């Protein structure tokens, strides 16, 4: 009824090879629906139905970052025979491409390149349809013989970037829900001040019994007075759980490239600001990997 590729995709995304799992008609239908959507996406692009532009922008940067994540995860997990995680990365990339198509004119080079990536990442699991889609893209030869996608990105960084974006989106949802905001007009997302990132790394590296004293030995931190003391106390209280984060510049870039997702969800203007660009009272609430959020109705 559904074909070999659907069966293979369902089984590979349901469990690791050494584990039992329950057959699910709903799961099979979900796998079939995904392959159908992917086929529609590729064919609509190949036939010129998708509006394209020659200019790249922040959305194209976000799509490229999601492609890097999918490549890193799929490559490592295929090597370890953890097929379910490998497949999820490729499916996530395909979902991002659909969202891109539905939101704006797509950057032609980026869109086609990442479609090619998604097809190659899925080919080990769904080889028959991926060969057809490869041909639809106008690629020479067989996808079986194509070079495997590569990236210089490391898994830790791409996963931190993804968590930052998803956690920020969830924080916006919670604020909108708790505050009962029906129609937000503008959403400001403010990245942590540089000194807090600096303080976090000092706290992680420190062997001092009380990290607050060590932090106050750094003039760049000390000059922030009570804000520095309060943040130092937070670091001290949560010392065992502290983890390194993306630096402010990378955090700012990741959130700016993903702002369209929040604009799309809430139909509101979204501004991603460095701490020095924002109102001081808002910026003071930002921490590494946890930007401050200010919503205007």
XYZ file of C-alpha atoms in Angstrom:
297
model
C 0.000 0.000 0.000
C 2.772 2.476 0.854
C 5.934 1.063 -0.742
C 9.364 -0.045 0.371
C 10.760 3.432 1.082
C 7.917 4.208 3.476
C 8.438 0.924 5.306
C 12.174 1.490 5.571
C 11.752 5.095 6.749
C 9.182 4.101 9.373
C 11.350 1.319 10.769
C 14.543 3.373 10.783
C 12.915 6.351 12.513
C 11.032 4.189 15.009
C 13.922 2.465 16.774
C 17.562 1.526 16.788
C 18.282 -1.733 14.951
C 19.002 -3.753 18.083
C 15.730 -2.809 19.798
C 12.198 -4.101 19.386
C 9.392 -1.691 18.558
C 5.651 -1.898 17.978
C 4.354 -1.681 14.441
C 2.118 1.367 14.112
C -0.202 2.111 11.231
C -0.169 5.745 12.298
C 3.630 5.757 12.175
C 3.610 4.276 8.685
C 1.144 6.891 7.501
C 3.314 9.623 9.019
C 6.396 8.361 7.170
C 4.420 8.206 3.922
C 3.086 11.728 4.436
C 6.610 13.054 4.983
C 7.919 11.495 1.759
C 4.893 12.848 -0.116
C 5.549 16.361 1.205
C 9.216 16.126 0.284
C 8.343 14.996 -3.225
C 5.872 17.876 -3.612
C 8.495 20.357 -2.387
C 11.168 19.176 -4.826
C 8.810 18.967 -7.787
C 7.295 22.401 -7.123
C 10.813 23.851 -7.139
C 11.892 21.892 -10.212
C 8.865 23.075 -12.200
C 9.397 26.726 -11.275
C 6.357 27.061 -9.014
C 8.393 28.448 -6.099
C 9.231 32.150 -6.178
C 12.997 32.675 -6.015
C 15.350 35.600 -5.515
C 19.026 36.122 -6.248
C 19.564 37.908 -2.933
C 20.435 35.948 0.178
C 19.421 37.245 3.583
C 19.020 36.237 7.232
C 16.517 33.485 6.406
C 18.945 31.896 3.965
C 21.605 32.051 6.699
C 19.245 30.244 9.076
C 18.496 27.548 6.490
C 22.212 27.042 5.930
C 22.791 26.714 9.682
C 20.021 24.091 9.893
C 21.651 22.261 7.017
C 24.964 22.247 8.894
C 23.217 20.762 11.915
C 21.523 18.064 9.845
C 24.797 17.107 8.161
C 26.739 16.909 11.422
C 24.086 14.842 13.195
C 23.281 12.519 10.284
C 26.937 11.844 9.499
C 27.812 10.918 13.085
C 24.670 8.906 13.734
C 24.771 6.917 10.488
C 28.346 5.968 11.381
C 27.107 4.784 14.791
C 24.075 3.016 13.229
C 21.707 5.246 15.194
C 19.364 5.679 12.261
C 16.436 7.292 14.060
C 18.486 10.341 15.077
C 20.115 10.565 11.648
C 16.738 10.554 9.941
C 15.289 13.208 12.270
C 18.020 15.646 11.248
C 17.189 15.233 7.564
C 13.439 15.506 8.238
C 13.970 18.690 10.241
C 15.904 20.243 7.355
C 13.124 19.358 4.926
C 10.589 20.929 7.294
C 12.643 24.130 7.480
C 12.739 24.300 3.676
C 8.954 23.995 3.522
C 8.572 26.822 6.039
C 10.996 28.941 4.008
C 9.011 28.284 0.818
C 5.746 29.247 2.502
C 7.104 32.429 4.108
C 9.040 34.305 1.443
C 10.730 34.172 -1.933
C 13.616 31.747 -1.490
C 17.258 32.373 -2.281
C 17.655 30.110 -5.286
C 21.201 28.896 -4.631
C 20.555 28.198 -0.943
C 17.199 26.515 -1.468
C 18.363 24.201 -4.226
C 21.602 23.403 -2.421
C 19.850 22.444 0.800
C 17.201 20.435 -1.062
C 20.125 18.510 -2.508
C 21.511 18.042 1.015
C 18.186 16.744 2.375
C 17.884 14.239 -0.467
C 21.417 12.915 0.041
C 20.927 12.580 3.801
C 17.740 10.566 3.286
C 19.011 8.435 0.416
C 20.439 5.633 2.620
C 16.966 5.070 4.087
C 14.663 5.950 1.170
C 16.813 5.230 -1.906
C 14.102 4.821 -4.536
C 12.288 8.111 -4.122
C 15.557 9.951 -3.478
C 16.878 8.816 -6.855
C 13.742 10.221 -8.482
C 14.049 13.501 -6.585
C 17.740 13.758 -7.451
C 16.807 13.465 -11.119
C 14.009 16.033 -10.682
C 16.600 18.525 -9.416
C 18.502 18.002 -12.643
C 21.514 16.443 -10.971
C 23.785 14.186 -13.019
C 24.270 10.525 -12.237
C 22.777 8.672 -9.294
C 22.371 10.029 -5.789
C 23.972 6.747 -4.713
C 27.226 7.968 -6.282
C 26.966 11.610 -5.171
C 29.414 13.044 -2.655
C 28.202 13.004 0.924
C 27.460 16.520 2.268
C 30.235 17.949 4.424
C 30.583 20.855 6.839
C 33.247 22.303 9.124
C 30.688 22.919 11.875
C 30.957 20.925 15.099
C 28.011 19.205 16.731
C 28.246 20.978 20.067
C 28.003 24.402 18.452
C 25.121 23.586 16.112
C 23.147 21.971 18.918
C 23.691 24.974 21.191
C 22.488 27.201 18.372
C 19.363 25.106 17.878
C 18.587 25.013 21.610
C 19.029 28.786 21.845
C 16.519 29.399 19.062
C 13.954 26.889 20.308
C 14.229 27.996 23.955
C 13.805 31.620 22.916
C 10.725 30.803 20.846
C 9.265 28.903 23.789
C 10.001 31.820 26.148
C 8.124 34.172 23.803
C 5.160 31.769 23.728
C 5.072 31.566 27.512
C 5.188 35.346 27.960
C 2.418 35.837 25.404
C 0.321 33.146 27.084
C 0.874 34.189 30.703
C 0.418 37.892 29.970
C -2.675 37.202 27.864
C -1.328 39.123 24.869
C -3.679 38.444 21.960
C -1.958 40.441 19.255
C 1.657 41.457 19.956
C 2.796 44.393 17.851
C 6.541 44.152 18.429
C 8.830 41.636 20.095
C 12.310 42.694 21.174
C 14.863 39.973 21.894
C 17.955 41.316 23.651
C 21.227 39.388 23.821
C 23.323 39.277 26.991
C 25.823 42.050 27.728
C 29.422 41.082 27.005
C 30.452 41.291 30.665
C 28.005 38.560 31.725
C 29.444 36.169 29.168
C 32.898 37.047 30.486
C 31.767 36.461 34.086
C 30.227 33.102 33.229
C 33.472 31.795 31.768
C 35.470 33.042 34.752
C 33.064 31.221 37.077
C 33.374 27.993 35.095
C 37.184 28.110 35.163
C 37.510 29.296 38.757
C 38.724 27.109 41.651
C 37.949 29.792 44.245
C 35.543 28.776 47.058
C 33.477 31.880 46.436
C 33.397 33.004 42.846
C 31.908 36.426 43.650
C 35.179 37.689 45.101
C 37.086 36.551 42.042
C 34.600 38.208 39.712
C 34.874 41.487 41.579
C 38.603 41.393 41.014
C 37.946 42.129 37.346
C 37.312 45.818 36.731
C 35.231 45.105 33.617
C 32.772 43.230 35.836
C 33.116 45.237 39.051
C 32.058 48.504 37.401
C 28.555 47.101 36.951
C 28.058 47.312 40.721
C 24.911 45.722 42.112
C 24.071 44.055 38.793
C 27.453 42.322 38.848
C 27.051 41.275 42.471
C 23.575 39.848 41.830
C 24.716 37.950 38.745
C 27.780 36.698 40.615
C 25.511 35.332 43.338
C 23.426 33.522 40.720
C 26.588 31.982 39.286
C 27.717 30.938 42.760
C 24.333 29.393 43.600
C 24.228 27.397 40.358
C 27.935 26.696 40.077
C 27.691 22.939 39.574
C 25.319 23.358 36.639
C 27.190 26.091 34.753
C 27.920 25.380 31.091
C 29.679 27.297 28.358
C 27.414 29.030 25.887
C 27.668 30.648 22.508
C 29.497 33.966 22.651
C 27.308 37.111 22.337
C 28.213 37.729 18.693
C 27.312 34.180 17.651
C 24.158 34.283 19.789
C 23.135 37.563 18.167
C 23.689 36.176 14.666
C 21.798 32.951 15.387
C 18.771 34.789 16.761
C 18.720 37.378 13.981
C 18.745 34.683 11.330
C 15.876 32.901 13.139
C 13.752 36.009 13.811
C 11.524 35.176 10.823
C 10.243 32.078 12.630
C 8.909 34.233 15.468
C 7.548 36.827 13.031
C 5.781 34.013 11.172
C 4.296 32.549 14.349
C 3.069 35.777 15.965
C 2.628 38.073 12.963
C 4.605 40.765 14.766
C 7.707 42.845 14.139
C 10.705 41.134 15.735
C 13.910 42.960 16.624
C 16.984 41.101 17.844
C 19.245 43.571 19.607
C 22.674 43.607 21.160
C 22.604 44.751 24.794
C 23.973 48.209 23.937
C 21.194 48.718 21.358
C 18.358 48.038 23.801
C 16.766 49.781 26.740
C 19.045 49.343 29.744
C 16.286 47.960 31.952
C 15.550 45.219 29.417
C 19.187 44.397 28.660
C 19.859 43.951 32.387
C 17.570 40.888 32.387
C 19.502 39.061 29.649
C 21.914 36.244 30.444
C 24.104 34.011 28.283
C 21.881 31.703 26.183
C 18.793 33.315 27.763
C 18.062 36.628 26.033
C 15.708 39.175 27.553
C 12.321 39.494 25.867
C 10.176 42.615 25.751
C 6.773 42.480 24.050
C 4.805 45.558 23.022
C 1.056 45.250 22.452
